mmCIF file of C-alpha atoms in Angstrom:
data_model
loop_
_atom_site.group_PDB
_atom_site.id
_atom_site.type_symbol
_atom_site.label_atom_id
_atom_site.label_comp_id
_atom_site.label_asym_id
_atom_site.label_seq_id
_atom_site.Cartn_x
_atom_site.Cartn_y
_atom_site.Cartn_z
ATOM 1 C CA UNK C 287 -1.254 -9.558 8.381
ATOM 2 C CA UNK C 288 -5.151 -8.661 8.395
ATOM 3 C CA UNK C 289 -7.724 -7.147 6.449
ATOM 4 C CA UNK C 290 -8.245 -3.500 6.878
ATOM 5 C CA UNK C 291 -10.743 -1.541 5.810
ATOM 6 C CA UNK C 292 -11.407 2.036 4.540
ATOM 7 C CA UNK C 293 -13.564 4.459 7.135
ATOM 8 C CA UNK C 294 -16.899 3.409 6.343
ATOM 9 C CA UNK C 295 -17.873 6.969 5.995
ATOM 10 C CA UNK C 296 -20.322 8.983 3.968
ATOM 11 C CA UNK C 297 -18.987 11.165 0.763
ATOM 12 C CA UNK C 298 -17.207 14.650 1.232
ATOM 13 C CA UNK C 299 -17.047 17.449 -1.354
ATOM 14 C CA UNK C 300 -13.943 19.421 -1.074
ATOM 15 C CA UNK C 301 -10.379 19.838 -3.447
ATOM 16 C CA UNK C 302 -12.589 20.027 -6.408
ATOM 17 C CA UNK C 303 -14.010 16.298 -5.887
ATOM 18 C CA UNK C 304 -15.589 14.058 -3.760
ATOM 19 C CA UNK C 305 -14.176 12.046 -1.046
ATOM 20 C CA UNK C 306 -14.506 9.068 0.746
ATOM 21 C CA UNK C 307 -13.443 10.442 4.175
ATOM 22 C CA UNK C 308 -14.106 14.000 5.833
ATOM 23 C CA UNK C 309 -11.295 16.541 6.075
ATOM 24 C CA UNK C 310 -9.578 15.469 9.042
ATOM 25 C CA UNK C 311 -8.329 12.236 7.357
ATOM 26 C CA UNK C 312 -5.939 14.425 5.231
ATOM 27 C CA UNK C 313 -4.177 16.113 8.402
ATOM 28 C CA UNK C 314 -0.496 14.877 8.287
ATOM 29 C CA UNK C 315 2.089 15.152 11.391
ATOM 30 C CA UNK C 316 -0.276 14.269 13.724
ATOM 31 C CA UNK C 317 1.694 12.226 16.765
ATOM 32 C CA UNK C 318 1.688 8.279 16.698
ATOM 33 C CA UNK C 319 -0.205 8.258 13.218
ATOM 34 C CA UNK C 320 0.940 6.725 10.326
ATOM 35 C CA UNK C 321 0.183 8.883 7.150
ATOM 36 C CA UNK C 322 0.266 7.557 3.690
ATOM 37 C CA UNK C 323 -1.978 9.265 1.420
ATOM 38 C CA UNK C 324 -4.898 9.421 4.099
ATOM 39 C CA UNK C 325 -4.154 9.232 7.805
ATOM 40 C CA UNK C 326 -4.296 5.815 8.634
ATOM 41 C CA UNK C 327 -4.446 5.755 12.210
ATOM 42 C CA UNK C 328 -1.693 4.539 15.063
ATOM 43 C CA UNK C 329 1.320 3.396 13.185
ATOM 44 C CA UNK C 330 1.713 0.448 15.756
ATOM 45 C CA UNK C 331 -1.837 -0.807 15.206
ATOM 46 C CA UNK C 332 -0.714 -0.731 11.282
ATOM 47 C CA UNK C 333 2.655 -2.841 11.843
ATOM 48 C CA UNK C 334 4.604 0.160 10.819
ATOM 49 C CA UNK C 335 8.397 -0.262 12.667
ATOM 50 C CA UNK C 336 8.971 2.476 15.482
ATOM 51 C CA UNK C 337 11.862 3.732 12.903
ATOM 52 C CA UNK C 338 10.207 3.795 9.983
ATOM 53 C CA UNK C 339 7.681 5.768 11.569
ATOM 54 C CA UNK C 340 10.197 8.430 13.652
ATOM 55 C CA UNK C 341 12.899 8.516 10.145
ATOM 56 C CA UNK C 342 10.223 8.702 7.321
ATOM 57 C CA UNK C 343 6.772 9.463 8.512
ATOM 58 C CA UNK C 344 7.481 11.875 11.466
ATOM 59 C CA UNK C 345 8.671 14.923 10.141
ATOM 60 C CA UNK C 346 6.389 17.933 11.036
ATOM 61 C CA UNK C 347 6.362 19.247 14.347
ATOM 62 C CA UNK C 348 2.804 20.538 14.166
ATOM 63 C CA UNK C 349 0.472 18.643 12.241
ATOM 64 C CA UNK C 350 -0.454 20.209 8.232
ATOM 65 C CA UNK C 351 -3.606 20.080 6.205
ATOM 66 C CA UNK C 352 -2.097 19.042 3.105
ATOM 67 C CA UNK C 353 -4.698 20.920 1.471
ATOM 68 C CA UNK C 354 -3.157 24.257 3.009
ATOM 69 C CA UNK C 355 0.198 22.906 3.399
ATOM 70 C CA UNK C 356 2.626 24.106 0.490
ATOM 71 C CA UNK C 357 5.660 21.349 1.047
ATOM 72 C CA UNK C 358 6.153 19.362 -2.049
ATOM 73 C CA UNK C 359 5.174 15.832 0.249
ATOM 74 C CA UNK C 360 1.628 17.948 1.208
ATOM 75 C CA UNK C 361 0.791 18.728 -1.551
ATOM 76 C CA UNK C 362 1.874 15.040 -3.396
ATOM 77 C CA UNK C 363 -0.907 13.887 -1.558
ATOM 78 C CA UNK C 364 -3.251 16.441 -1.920
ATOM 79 C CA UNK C 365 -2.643 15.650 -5.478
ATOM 80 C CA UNK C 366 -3.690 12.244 -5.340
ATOM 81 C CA UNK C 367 -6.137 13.431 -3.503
ATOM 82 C CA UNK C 368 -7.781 14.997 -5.996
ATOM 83 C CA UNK C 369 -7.153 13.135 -8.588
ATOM 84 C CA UNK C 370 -4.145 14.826 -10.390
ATOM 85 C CA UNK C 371 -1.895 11.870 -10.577
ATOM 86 C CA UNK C 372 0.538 13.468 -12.548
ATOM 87 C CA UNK C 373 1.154 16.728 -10.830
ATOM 88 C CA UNK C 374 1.517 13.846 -7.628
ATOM 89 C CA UNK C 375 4.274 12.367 -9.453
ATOM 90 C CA UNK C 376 6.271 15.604 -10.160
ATOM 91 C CA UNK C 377 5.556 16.466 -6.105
ATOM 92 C CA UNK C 378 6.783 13.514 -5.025
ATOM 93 C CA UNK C 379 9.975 13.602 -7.299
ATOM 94 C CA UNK C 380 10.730 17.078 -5.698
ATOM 95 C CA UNK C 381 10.475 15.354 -1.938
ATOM 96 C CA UNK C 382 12.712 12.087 -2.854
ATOM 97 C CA UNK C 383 15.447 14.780 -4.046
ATOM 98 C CA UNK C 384 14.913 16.382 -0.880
ATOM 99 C CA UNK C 385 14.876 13.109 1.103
ATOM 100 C CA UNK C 386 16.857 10.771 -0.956
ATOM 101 C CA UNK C 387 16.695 7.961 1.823
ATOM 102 C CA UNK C 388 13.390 8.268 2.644
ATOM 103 C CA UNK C 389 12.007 4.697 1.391
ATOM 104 C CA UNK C 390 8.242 5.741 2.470
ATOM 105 C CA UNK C 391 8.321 8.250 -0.125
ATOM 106 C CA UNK C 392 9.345 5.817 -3.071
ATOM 107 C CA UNK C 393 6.722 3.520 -2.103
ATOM 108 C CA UNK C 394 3.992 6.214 -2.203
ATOM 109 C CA UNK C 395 5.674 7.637 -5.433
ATOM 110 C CA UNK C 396 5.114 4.072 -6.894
ATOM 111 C CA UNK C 397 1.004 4.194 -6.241
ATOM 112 C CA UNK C 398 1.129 7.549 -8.300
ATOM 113 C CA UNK C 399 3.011 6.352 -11.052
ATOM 114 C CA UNK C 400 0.438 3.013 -11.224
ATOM 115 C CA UNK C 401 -2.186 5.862 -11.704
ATOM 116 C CA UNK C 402 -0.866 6.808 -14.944
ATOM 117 C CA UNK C 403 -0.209 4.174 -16.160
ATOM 118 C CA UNK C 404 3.699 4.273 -15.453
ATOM 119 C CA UNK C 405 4.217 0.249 -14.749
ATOM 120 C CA UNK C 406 8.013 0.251 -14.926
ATOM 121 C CA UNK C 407 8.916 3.309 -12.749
ATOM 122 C CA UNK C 408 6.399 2.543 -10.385
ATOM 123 C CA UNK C 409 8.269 -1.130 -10.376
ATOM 124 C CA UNK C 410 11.842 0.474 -9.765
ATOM 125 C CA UNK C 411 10.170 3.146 -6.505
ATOM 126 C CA UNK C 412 8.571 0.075 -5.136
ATOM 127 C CA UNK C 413 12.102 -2.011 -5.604
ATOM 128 C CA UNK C 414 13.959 0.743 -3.992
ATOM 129 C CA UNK C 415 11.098 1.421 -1.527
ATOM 130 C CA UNK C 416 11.507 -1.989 -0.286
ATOM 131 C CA UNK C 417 14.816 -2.074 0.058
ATOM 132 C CA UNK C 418 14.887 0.764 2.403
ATOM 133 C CA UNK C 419 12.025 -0.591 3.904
ATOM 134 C CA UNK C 420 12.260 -4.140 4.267
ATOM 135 C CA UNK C 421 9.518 -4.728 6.929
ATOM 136 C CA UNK C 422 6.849 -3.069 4.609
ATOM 137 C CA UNK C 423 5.174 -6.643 3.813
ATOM 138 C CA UNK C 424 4.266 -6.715 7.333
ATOM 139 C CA UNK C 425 2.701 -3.230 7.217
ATOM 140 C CA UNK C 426 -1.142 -3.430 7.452
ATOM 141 C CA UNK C 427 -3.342 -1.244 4.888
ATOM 142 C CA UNK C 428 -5.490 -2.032 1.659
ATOM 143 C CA UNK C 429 -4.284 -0.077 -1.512
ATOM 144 C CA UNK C 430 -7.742 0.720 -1.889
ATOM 145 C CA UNK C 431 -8.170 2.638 1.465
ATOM 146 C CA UNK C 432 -5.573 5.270 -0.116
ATOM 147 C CA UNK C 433 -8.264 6.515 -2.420
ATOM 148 C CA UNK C 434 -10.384 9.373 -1.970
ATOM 149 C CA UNK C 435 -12.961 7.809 -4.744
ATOM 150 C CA UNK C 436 -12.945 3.980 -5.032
ATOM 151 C CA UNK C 437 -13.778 4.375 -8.731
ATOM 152 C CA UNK C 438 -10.005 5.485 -9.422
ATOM 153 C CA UNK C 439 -8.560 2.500 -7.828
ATOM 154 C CA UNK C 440 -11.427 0.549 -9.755
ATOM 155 C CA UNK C 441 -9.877 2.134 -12.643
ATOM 156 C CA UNK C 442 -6.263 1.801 -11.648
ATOM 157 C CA UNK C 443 -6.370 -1.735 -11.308
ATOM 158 C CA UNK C 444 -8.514 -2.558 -14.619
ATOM 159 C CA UNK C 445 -5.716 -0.804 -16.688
ATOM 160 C CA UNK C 446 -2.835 -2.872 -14.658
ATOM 161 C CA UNK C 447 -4.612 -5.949 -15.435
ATOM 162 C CA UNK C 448 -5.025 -5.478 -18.593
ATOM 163 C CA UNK C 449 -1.377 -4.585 -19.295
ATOM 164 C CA UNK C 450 -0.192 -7.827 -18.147
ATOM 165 C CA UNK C 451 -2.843 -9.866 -19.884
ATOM 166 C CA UNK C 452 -1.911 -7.613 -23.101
ATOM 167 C CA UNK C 453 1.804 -8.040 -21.978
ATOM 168 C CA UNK C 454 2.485 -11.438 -20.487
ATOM 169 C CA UNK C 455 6.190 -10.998 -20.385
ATOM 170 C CA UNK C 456 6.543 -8.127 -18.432
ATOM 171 C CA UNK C 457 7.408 -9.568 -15.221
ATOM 172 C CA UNK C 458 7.728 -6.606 -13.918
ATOM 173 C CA UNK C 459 4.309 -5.444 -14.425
ATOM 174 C CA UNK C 460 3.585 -8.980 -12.984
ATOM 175 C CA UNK C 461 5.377 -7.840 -9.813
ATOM 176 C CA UNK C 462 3.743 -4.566 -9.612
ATOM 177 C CA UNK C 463 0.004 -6.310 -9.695
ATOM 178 C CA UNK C 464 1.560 -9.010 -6.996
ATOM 179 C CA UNK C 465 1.677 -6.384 -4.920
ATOM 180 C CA UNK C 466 -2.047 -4.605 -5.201
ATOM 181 C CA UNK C 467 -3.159 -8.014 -4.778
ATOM 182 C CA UNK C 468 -1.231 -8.364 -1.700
ATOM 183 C CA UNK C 469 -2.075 -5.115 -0.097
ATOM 184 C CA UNK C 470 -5.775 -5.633 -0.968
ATOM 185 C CA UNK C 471 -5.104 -9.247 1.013
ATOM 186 C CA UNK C 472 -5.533 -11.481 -2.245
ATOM 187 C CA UNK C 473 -2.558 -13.773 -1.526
ATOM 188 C CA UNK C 474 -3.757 -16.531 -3.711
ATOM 189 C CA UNK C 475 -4.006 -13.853 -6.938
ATOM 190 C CA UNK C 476 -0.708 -12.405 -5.430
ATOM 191 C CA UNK C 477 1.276 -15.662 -5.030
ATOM 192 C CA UNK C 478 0.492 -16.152 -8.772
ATOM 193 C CA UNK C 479 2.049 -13.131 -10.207
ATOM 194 C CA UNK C 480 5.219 -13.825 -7.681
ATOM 195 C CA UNK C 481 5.812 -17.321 -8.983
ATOM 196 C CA UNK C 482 5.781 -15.641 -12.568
ATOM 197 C CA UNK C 483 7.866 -12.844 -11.719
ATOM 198 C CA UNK C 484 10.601 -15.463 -9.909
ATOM 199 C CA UNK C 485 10.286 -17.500 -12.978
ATOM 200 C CA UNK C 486 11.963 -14.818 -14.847
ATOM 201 C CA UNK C 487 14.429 -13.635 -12.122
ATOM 202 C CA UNK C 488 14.777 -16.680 -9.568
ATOM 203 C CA UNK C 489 16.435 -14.689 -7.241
ATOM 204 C CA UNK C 490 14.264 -11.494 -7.273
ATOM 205 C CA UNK C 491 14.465 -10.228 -3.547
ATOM 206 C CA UNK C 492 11.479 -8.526 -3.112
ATOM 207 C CA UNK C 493 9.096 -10.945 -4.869
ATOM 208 C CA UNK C 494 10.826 -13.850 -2.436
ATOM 209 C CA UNK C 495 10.223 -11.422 0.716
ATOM 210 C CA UNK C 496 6.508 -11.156 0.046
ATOM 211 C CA UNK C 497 5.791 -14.711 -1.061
ATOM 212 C CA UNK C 498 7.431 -15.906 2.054
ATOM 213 C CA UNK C 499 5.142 -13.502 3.896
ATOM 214 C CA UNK C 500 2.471 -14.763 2.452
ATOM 215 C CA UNK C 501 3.188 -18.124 3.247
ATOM 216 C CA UNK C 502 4.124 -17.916 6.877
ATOM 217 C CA UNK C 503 0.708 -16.481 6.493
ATOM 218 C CA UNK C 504 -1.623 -19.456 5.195
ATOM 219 C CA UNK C 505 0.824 -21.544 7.299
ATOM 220 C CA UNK C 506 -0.420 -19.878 10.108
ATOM 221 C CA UNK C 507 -3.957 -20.022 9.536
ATOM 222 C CA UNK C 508 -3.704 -23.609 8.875
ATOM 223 C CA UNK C 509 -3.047 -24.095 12.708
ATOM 224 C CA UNK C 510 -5.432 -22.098 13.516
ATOM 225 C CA UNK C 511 -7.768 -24.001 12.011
ATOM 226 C CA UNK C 512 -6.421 -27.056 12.830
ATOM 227 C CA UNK C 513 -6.536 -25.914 16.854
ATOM 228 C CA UNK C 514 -10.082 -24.312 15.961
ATOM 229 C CA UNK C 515 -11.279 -27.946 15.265
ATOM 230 C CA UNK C 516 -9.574 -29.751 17.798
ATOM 231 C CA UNK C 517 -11.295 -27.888 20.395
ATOM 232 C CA UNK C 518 -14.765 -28.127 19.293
ATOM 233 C CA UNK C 519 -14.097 -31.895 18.862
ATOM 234 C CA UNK C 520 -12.986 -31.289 22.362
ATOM 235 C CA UNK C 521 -16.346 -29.662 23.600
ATOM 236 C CA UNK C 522 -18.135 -32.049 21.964
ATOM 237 C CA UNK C 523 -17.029 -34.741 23.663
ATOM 238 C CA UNK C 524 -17.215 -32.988 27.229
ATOM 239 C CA UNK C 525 -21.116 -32.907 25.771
ATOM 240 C CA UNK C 526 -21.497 -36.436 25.960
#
């Protein structure tokens, strides 16, 4: 896992708001890209699995501005997009009944339902998004990058943080902020609402998978750091 970032571009007016990136970020279908929300680039330089990205990403033959594009996954997006969460929700419900086994599409139903607000359904798409998916801790994005304005995420994540300081028994909730934390690359904030959401349900799967994942991680860069030293106290010496 790494930190990725968002495009580092200017702001775009289009869709009724403004945007983070220029049009062409919201072209789905094209070949070798992984698209989730905006297009995020080569799916391989994200981690995505080859299948995950021929069975659930894949599917157009010619790529769609999902702007212009009327399918119910185009214009889920687009939705999002432009900020109208719900009618992203109701989108993304008609492409799941469409593509039942799709776990992609349960994952990105899950950020829509965090936008309003919808903790516990957004808690049973990422569940079942995950189990479809299993290799999706090792997938490389920030939650933020999804955004067209960084304010809503801003505001998405206030409102989820408040909930389970207002709520402290929802372990569910609990999971759901583990795993903004985790996809924004907070592992220590992330580790804590894991341990709380395995307190309630020891044997919780998903929470397990990314904890583990986050500890092969720090494990990781605790040799690194550990070789890091060892060979400037290796140059060093040759100094001498």
């Amino acid at each position: 896992m790494g930190h990725v970032h968002g495009s580092g571009c200017g702001h775009y007016y289009y869709g009724g708001v403004w945007s983070v990136y220029p049009r062409n970020y919201y072209t789905r279908g094209r070949k070798n890209n992984f698209y989730f929300f905006v297009n995020l680039g080569d799916f391989r330089r994200r981690n995505v699995p080859e299948y995950v990205y021929e069975e659930s990403v894949y599917i157009e033959e010619d790529p769609v501005d999902v702007y212009e594009d009327s399918s119910p996954l185009s214009r889920a997006y687009a939705a999002f997009a432009k900020g109208s969460f719900y009618e992203s929700v109701i989108a993304f419900n008609e492409s799941i009944d469409a593509d039942p086994e799709n776990g992609v599409l349960y994952l990105a139903r899950a950020q829509a339902h965090i936008a309003i607000a919808d903790y516990r359904t957004a808690y049973e798409d990422l569940i079942r998004g995950m189990e479809l998916v299993p290799e999706w801790t090792e997938v490389e994005f920030s939650v933020a990058e999804l955004y067209a304005n960084p304010d809503w995420f801003e505001e998405h994540y206030e409102s989820l943080a408040r909930w389970v300081s207002d709520y402290p028994r929802d372990y569910k909730a609990h999971f759901v902020l583990g795993y903004i934390h985790y996809f924004q690359q907070d592992y220590t904030a992330a580790k804590s609402e894991f341990i709380y959401t395995l307190a309630w349900d020891k044997d919780h799967p998903q929470a397990a998978m990314l904890m583990d994942s986050i500890l092969a991680y720090e494990a990781e860069t605790e040799v690194r750091a550990v070789e890091k030293e060892e060979v400037e106290a290796l140059e060093e010496e040759q100094k001498l």
